[in-house]
mmCIF file of C-alpha atoms in Angstrom:
data_model
loop_
_atom_site.group_PDB
_atom_site.id
_atom_site.type_symbol
_atom_site.label_atom_id
_atom_site.label_comp_id
_atom_site.label_asym_id
_atom_site.label_seq_id
_atom_site.Cartn_x
_atom_site.Cartn_y
_atom_site.Cartn_z
ATOM 1 C CA MET A 1 39.212 -0.105 -3.121
ATOM 2 C CA SER A 2 35.558 -0.218 -2.590
ATOM 3 C CA GLY A 3 33.065 2.596 -2.921
ATOM 4 C CA LYS A 4 31.590 4.605 -0.380
ATOM 5 C CA LEU A 5 27.766 4.262 0.563
ATOM 6 C CA THR A 6 26.204 6.247 2.110
ATOM 7 C CA VAL A 7 22.451 5.674 3.849
ATOM 8 C CA ARG A 8 20.444 9.187 5.822
ATOM 9 C CA ARG A 9 23.639 10.780 6.967
ATOM 10 C CA THR A 10 25.950 8.274 7.425
ATOM 11 C CA SER A 11 28.937 7.338 4.950
ATOM 12 C CA PHE A 12 30.521 3.428 4.619
ATOM 13 C CA VAL A 13 33.981 3.481 3.885
ATOM 14 C CA THR A 14 36.803 1.402 4.322
ATOM 15 C CA GLY A 15 38.985 2.567 6.484
ATOM 16 C CA THR A 16 36.470 3.564 9.224
ATOM 17 C CA THR A 17 34.047 0.481 11.062
ATOM 18 C CA LYS A 18 30.092 1.608 11.578
ATOM 19 C CA ILE A 19 28.431 -0.076 14.927
ATOM 20 C CA ALA A 20 25.617 -2.021 14.292
ATOM 21 C CA VAL A 21 23.214 -2.976 17.482
ATOM 22 C CA PRO A 22 20.708 -5.251 16.598
ATOM 23 C CA ILE A 23 17.227 -5.569 18.618
ATOM 24 C CA THR A 24 15.406 -8.975 18.866
ATOM 25 C CA GLY A 25 12.031 -8.322 20.317
ATOM 26 C CA ARG A 26 9.347 -10.831 19.990
ATOM 27 C CA THR A 27 6.374 -8.592 21.566
ATOM 28 C CA VAL A 28 5.534 -4.756 20.136
ATOM 29 C CA ASP A 29 6.857 -3.481 23.613
ATOM 30 C CA ASP A 30 9.823 -5.382 24.322
ATOM 31 C CA ILE A 31 11.073 -4.806 19.951
ATOM 32 C CA LEU A 32 10.223 -1.042 21.338
ATOM 33 C CA ALA A 33 12.015 -1.028 24.112
ATOM 34 C CA GLN A 34 15.298 -2.209 23.459
ATOM 35 C CA ALA A 35 15.129 0.319 20.399
ATOM 36 C CA GLN A 36 15.638 2.867 22.597
ATOM 37 C CA ALA A 37 17.936 1.448 24.746
ATOM 38 C CA ALA A 38 20.045 0.956 21.546
ATOM 39 C CA VAL A 39 19.788 4.753 20.493
ATOM 40 C CA SER A 40 20.635 6.223 24.432
ATOM 41 C CA ALA A 41 23.914 4.272 23.252
ATOM 42 C CA HIS A 42 24.461 5.942 19.597
ATOM 43 C CA PRO A 43 24.743 3.621 17.232
ATOM 44 C CA ASP A 44 25.468 4.161 13.486
ATOM 45 C CA VAL A 45 22.730 1.739 12.548
ATOM 46 C CA ILE A 46 19.728 -0.212 14.151
ATOM 47 C CA GLU A 47 18.811 -4.198 13.347
ATOM 48 C CA TRP A 48 16.026 -5.168 13.213
ATOM 49 C CA ARG A 49 15.998 -8.909 13.419
ATOM 50 C CA ILE A 50 12.347 -9.381 12.393
ATOM 51 C CA ASP A 51 12.181 -13.351 12.589
ATOM 52 C CA TYR A 52 12.296 -12.813 16.133
ATOM 53 C CA ASP A 53 9.119 -11.415 16.256
ATOM 54 C CA GLN A 54 6.531 -14.246 13.693
ATOM 55 C CA ALA A 55 3.181 -11.883 14.962
ATOM 56 C CA GLY A 56 4.251 -8.986 14.239
ATOM 57 C CA LEU A 57 4.687 -9.760 10.738
ATOM 58 C CA ASP A 58 0.902 -9.371 9.528
ATOM 59 C CA PRO A 59 1.225 -6.386 7.699
ATOM 60 C CA ALA A 60 -0.760 -4.318 9.879
ATOM 61 C CA ILE A 61 0.519 -4.846 12.851
ATOM 62 C CA TYR A 62 3.923 -4.240 11.146
ATOM 63 C CA GLN A 63 3.564 -1.316 9.701
ATOM 64 C CA ALA A 64 2.199 0.589 13.039
ATOM 65 C CA THR A 65 5.415 -0.673 14.676
ATOM 66 C CA TYR A 66 7.681 0.495 11.845
ATOM 67 C CA ALA A 67 6.587 4.079 12.572
ATOM 68 C CA LYS A 68 6.729 3.671 16.626
ATOM 69 C CA LEU A 69 10.517 2.382 15.838
ATOM 70 C CA ARG A 70 11.060 5.307 13.502
ATOM 71 C CA GLN A 71 9.654 7.727 15.915
ATOM 72 C CA ILE A 72 12.395 6.385 17.766
ATOM 73 C CA LEU A 73 15.683 5.940 16.033
ATOM 74 C CA GLY A 74 14.807 9.558 14.557
ATOM 75 C CA ASP A 75 17.703 9.593 11.431
ATOM 76 C CA THR A 76 19.257 6.476 12.661
ATOM 77 C CA ILE A 77 20.206 4.198 9.950
ATOM 78 C CA LEU A 78 17.835 1.524 10.318
ATOM 79 C CA LEU A 79 18.549 -2.007 8.734
ATOM 80 C CA THR A 80 15.873 -5.020 8.291
ATOM 81 C CA THR A 81 16.851 -8.684 8.136
ATOM 82 C CA PHE A 82 15.086 -11.744 8.317
ATOM 83 C CA ARG A 83 17.551 -14.623 8.982
ATOM 84 C CA THR A 84 16.651 -17.695 7.891
ATOM 85 C CA ALA A 85 16.874 -20.684 10.333
ATOM 86 C CA GLY A 86 19.758 -22.257 8.062
ATOM 87 C CA GLU A 87 21.862 -18.978 7.989
ATOM 88 C CA GLY A 88 21.042 -18.332 12.084
ATOM 89 C CA GLY A 89 17.713 -16.985 12.384
ATOM 90 C CA GLU A 90 15.266 -17.534 14.878
ATOM 91 C CA ALA A 91 12.640 -18.955 12.185
ATOM 92 C CA ASP A 92 12.446 -20.016 8.686
ATOM 93 C CA LEU A 93 10.065 -18.762 5.550
ATOM 94 C CA ASP A 94 10.325 -20.114 2.435
ATOM 95 C CA GLU A 95 11.880 -18.567 -0.767
ATOM 96 C CA ALA A 96 8.134 -17.362 -2.079
ATOM 97 C CA ALA A 97 7.121 -16.337 1.846
ATOM 98 C CA TYR A 98 10.725 -14.355 2.261
ATOM 99 C CA VAL A 99 10.210 -12.567 -1.694
ATOM 100 C CA THR A 100 6.557 -11.546 -0.613
ATOM 101 C CA LEU A 101 7.688 -10.597 2.912
ATOM 102 C CA TYR A 102 10.704 -7.872 1.416
ATOM 103 C CA LYS A 103 8.773 -6.873 -1.084
ATOM 104 C CA ARG A 104 5.695 -5.310 1.025
ATOM 105 C CA LEU A 105 8.572 -3.745 3.103
ATOM 106 C CA ILE A 106 10.184 -2.572 -0.435
ATOM 107 C CA ALA A 107 7.233 -1.056 -1.543
ATOM 108 C CA ASN A 108 6.214 0.602 1.463
ATOM 109 C CA GLU A 109 9.348 1.809 1.773
ATOM 110 C CA LEU A 110 9.480 0.124 5.663
ATOM 111 C CA THR A 111 13.760 0.422 5.910
ATOM 112 C CA ASP A 112 16.723 2.121 5.152
ATOM 113 C CA MET A 113 18.614 -1.015 4.718
ATOM 114 C CA LEU A 114 17.857 -4.490 3.921
ATOM 115 C CA ASP A 115 19.661 -7.913 4.307
ATOM 116 C CA VAL A 116 18.786 -10.140 1.602
ATOM 117 C CA GLU A 117 20.419 -14.188 2.141
ATOM 118 C CA LEU A 118 22.806 -14.722 -0.460
ATOM 119 C CA HIS A 119 21.429 -18.628 -0.801
ATOM 120 C CA PHE A 120 18.200 -18.026 -2.663
ATOM 121 C CA SER A 121 17.980 -18.143 -6.233
ATOM 122 C CA GLU A 122 19.672 -15.350 -8.778
ATOM 123 C CA GLU A 123 15.766 -13.931 -9.980
ATOM 124 C CA ALA A 124 14.730 -13.989 -6.270
ATOM 125 C CA ILE A 125 17.414 -11.930 -5.181
ATOM 126 C CA SER A 126 17.506 -9.941 -8.881
ATOM 127 C CA ASN A 127 14.252 -8.981 -8.431
ATOM 128 C CA LEU A 128 14.438 -8.290 -5.150
ATOM 129 C CA ILE A 129 17.407 -5.202 -5.601
ATOM 130 C CA TYR A 130 15.968 -3.976 -8.140
ATOM 131 C CA LEU A 131 12.244 -3.184 -5.994
ATOM 132 C CA ALA A 132 14.980 -2.040 -3.317
ATOM 133 C CA HIS A 133 16.794 0.699 -5.719
ATOM 134 C CA GLN A 134 13.311 1.905 -6.921
ATOM 135 C CA HIS A 135 13.065 2.915 -3.497
ATOM 136 C CA ASN A 136 16.138 4.294 -2.409
ATOM 137 C CA ILE A 137 16.500 1.563 0.248
ATOM 138 C CA LYS A 138 19.941 -0.193 0.131
ATOM 139 C CA VAL A 139 20.893 -4.007 -0.185
ATOM 140 C CA ILE A 140 23.306 -6.064 1.960
ATOM 141 C CA LEU A 141 24.267 -8.880 0.331
ATOM 142 C CA SER A 142 24.787 -11.855 3.020
ATOM 143 C CA ALA A 143 26.331 -15.646 3.381
ATOM 144 C CA HIS A 144 26.610 -16.991 7.213
ATOM 145 C CA GLU A 145 28.344 -20.058 7.103
ATOM 146 C CA PHE A 146 28.459 -22.050 10.428
ATOM 147 C CA GLN A 147 30.819 -24.935 10.004
ATOM 148 C CA GLY A 148 33.404 -23.443 9.350
ATOM 149 C CA THR A 149 35.455 -20.773 7.607
ATOM 150 C CA PRO A 150 35.847 -20.921 3.574
ATOM 151 C CA PRO A 151 39.407 -21.058 1.851
ATOM 152 C CA GLU A 152 40.310 -17.720 1.388
ATOM 153 C CA LEU A 153 39.564 -18.048 -2.378
ATOM 154 C CA GLU A 154 36.075 -19.182 -1.775
ATOM 155 C CA ILE A 155 35.554 -16.392 0.256
ATOM 156 C CA ILE A 156 37.401 -13.548 -2.257
ATOM 157 C CA ASN A 157 34.099 -15.420 -5.064
ATOM 158 C CA LEU A 158 31.752 -14.680 -2.662
ATOM 159 C CA LEU A 159 31.956 -11.462 -2.470
ATOM 160 C CA GLU A 160 32.719 -10.728 -6.220
ATOM 161 C CA GLN A 161 29.270 -12.826 -7.043
ATOM 162 C CA MET A 162 27.848 -10.859 -3.958
ATOM 163 C CA GLN A 163 29.025 -7.307 -6.070
ATOM 164 C CA ASN A 164 28.060 -8.857 -9.474
ATOM 165 C CA GLN A 165 24.676 -9.045 -8.705
ATOM 166 C CA ASN A 166 24.304 -5.345 -6.852
ATOM 167 C CA ALA A 167 24.687 -5.365 -3.835
ATOM 168 C CA ASP A 168 25.268 -2.014 -2.410
ATOM 169 C CA ILE A 169 27.173 -3.950 0.145
ATOM 170 C CA ALA A 170 28.556 -7.751 0.109
ATOM 171 C CA LYS A 171 28.571 -9.223 3.590
ATOM 172 C CA ILE A 172 29.903 -12.701 5.005
ATOM 173 C CA ALA A 173 30.454 -14.124 8.520
ATOM 174 C CA ALA A 174 31.812 -17.791 9.311
ATOM 175 C CA MET A 175 32.490 -19.299 12.666
ATOM 176 C CA PRO A 176 36.158 -20.340 12.787
ATOM 177 C CA ASN A 177 37.456 -23.493 13.924
ATOM 178 C CA LYS A 178 41.211 -22.239 14.842
ATOM 179 C CA PHE A 179 43.159 -18.811 14.780
ATOM 180 C CA LYS A 180 44.062 -19.164 10.975
ATOM 181 C CA ASP A 181 40.707 -19.128 10.158
ATOM 182 C CA VAL A 182 40.057 -15.794 11.528
ATOM 183 C CA LEU A 183 43.001 -14.977 9.201
ATOM 184 C CA THR A 184 41.691 -16.397 6.313
ATOM 185 C CA MET A 185 39.058 -14.141 6.470
ATOM 186 C CA MET A 186 40.685 -10.234 7.450
ATOM 187 C CA ARG A 187 43.138 -11.765 4.330
ATOM 188 C CA ALA A 188 40.784 -12.499 1.900
ATOM 189 C CA THR A 189 38.590 -8.967 2.922
ATOM 190 C CA ALA A 190 41.872 -6.484 2.273
ATOM 191 C CA THR A 191 42.386 -8.348 -0.776
ATOM 192 C CA GLU A 192 38.736 -7.593 -2.563
ATOM 193 C CA SER A 193 38.727 -4.283 -0.120
ATOM 194 C CA ASP A 194 41.512 -2.993 -2.827
ATOM 195 C CA LYS A 195 39.313 -4.385 -5.720
ATOM 196 C CA LEU A 196 35.725 -4.376 -5.393
ATOM 197 C CA GLU A 197 33.537 -0.917 -5.950
ATOM 198 C CA ILE A 198 31.071 -2.384 -2.701
ATOM 199 C CA PRO A 199 32.145 -2.131 0.974
ATOM 200 C CA ILE A 200 32.398 -4.995 2.531
ATOM 201 C CA ILE A 201 31.651 -6.140 6.013
ATOM 202 C CA ALA A 202 33.354 -9.112 7.368
ATOM 203 C CA ILE A 203 33.201 -11.035 10.566
ATOM 204 C CA SER A 204 34.542 -13.934 11.915
ATOM 205 C CA MET A 205 32.100 -15.549 15.027
ATOM 206 C CA GLY A 206 32.040 -16.645 18.135
ATOM 207 C CA SER A 207 34.793 -16.102 20.850
ATOM 208 C CA LEU A 208 38.122 -16.711 18.962
ATOM 209 C CA GLY A 209 36.689 -14.406 16.155
ATOM 210 C CA ARG A 210 36.752 -11.655 18.470
ATOM 211 C CA ILE A 211 39.572 -9.991 17.142
ATOM 212 C CA SER A 212 37.619 -8.947 13.988
ATOM 213 C CA ARG A 213 35.046 -7.212 15.581
ATOM 214 C CA ILE A 214 38.004 -5.137 17.362
ATOM 215 C CA THR A 215 40.105 -4.371 14.349
ATOM 216 C CA ALA A 216 37.131 -4.735 11.247
ATOM 217 C CA PRO A 217 38.755 -1.219 10.196
ATOM 218 C CA LEU A 218 42.470 -2.656 9.601
ATOM 219 C CA PHE A 219 41.036 -5.040 7.256
ATOM 220 C CA GLY A 220 38.804 -3.230 5.097
ATOM 221 C CA SER A 221 35.066 -4.271 7.196
ATOM 222 C CA VAL A 222 32.714 -1.491 7.494
ATOM 223 C CA MET A 223 30.094 -2.472 9.976
ATOM 224 C CA SER A 224 30.746 -4.549 13.085
ATOM 225 C CA PHE A 225 27.902 -5.491 15.655
ATOM 226 C CA ALA A 226 27.566 -4.846 19.076
ATOM 227 C CA THR A 227 25.237 -5.471 22.334
ATOM 228 C CA VAL A 228 23.058 -3.282 24.121
ATOM 229 C CA GLY A 229 21.736 -6.349 25.822
ATOM 230 C CA ASP A 230 21.551 -9.559 24.346
ATOM 231 C CA ALA A 231 23.705 -10.457 21.520
ATOM 232 C CA SER A 232 21.876 -11.805 18.100
ATOM 233 C CA ALA A 233 25.320 -13.942 17.258
ATOM 234 C CA PRO A 234 28.524 -15.461 18.790
ATOM 235 C CA GLY A 235 31.252 -13.298 19.690
ATOM 236 C CA GLN A 236 29.801 -9.836 19.928
ATOM 237 C CA ILE A 237 31.076 -7.308 22.218
ATOM 238 C CA ALA A 238 29.259 -4.524 24.181
ATOM 239 C CA ILE A 239 28.893 -1.046 22.212
ATOM 240 C CA ASP A 240 31.069 0.888 24.512
ATOM 241 C CA ASP A 241 33.582 -1.514 24.757
ATOM 242 C CA LEU A 242 33.904 -2.454 21.166
ATOM 243 C CA ARG A 243 33.385 1.271 20.192
ATOM 244 C CA THR A 244 36.076 2.358 22.466
ATOM 245 C CA GLU A 245 38.986 -0.797 21.133
ATOM 246 C CA MET A 246 38.097 -0.094 17.153
ATOM 247 C CA LYS A 247 39.636 3.779 17.479
ATOM 248 C CA ARG A 248 43.021 2.216 17.818
ATOM 249 C CA PHE A 249 43.452 0.541 14.431
ATOM 250 C CA GLU A 250 40.696 3.178 12.278
ATOM 251 C CA THR A 251 43.151 3.838 9.529
ATOM 252 C CA GLN A 252 40.687 6.589 7.916
#
């Protein structure tokens, strides 16, 4: 069965699903306003999508923004994500720039958790995960498939690859073209949640995949993404609705 991971005072364990709310501001004022609104809804995790604010990636601006953001968040977990364009993000960085950015965040301990994309080289991923762990930052290794849902065995192999690369959480999100694809994602995740030693986040995107966000506790996904304001991915559900619906499916 998937292992338990604790970040700050929150534990990620199969059978319960924590709620993350993305903030996608393009200016410092927007970032802080979104964070304030998100925290008032009491999510478990705030995901800061830093690909939305290219100007804010200047080291001095970023560090000042983080300090203000941390004050707003209190003890709420901060997950930091630069989502590249190929994985559905708002901007792009080549591998060298991506690694440089993340190394700076890690060295200055500017996050609790970091999303690292699986498509980068094994060497880059290994170095980032090693450095993150040296600073007690947990890593979500992620893959996003917008053209369709991979076959069940491929999903299983991806999740196992993430564990083998020392991720703290394995994440896969895919766009279903038919409801059978949603079931494929659920089945693969349920299988691996009984086998892997790390927790899993699994999402079927879009309106067809909304059921996977609600029933996440049943098939072993430990985090579901909700909205307070604008969505950052197709199919996200308002936090109050998600919380109410998801409670019916918790197994822990």
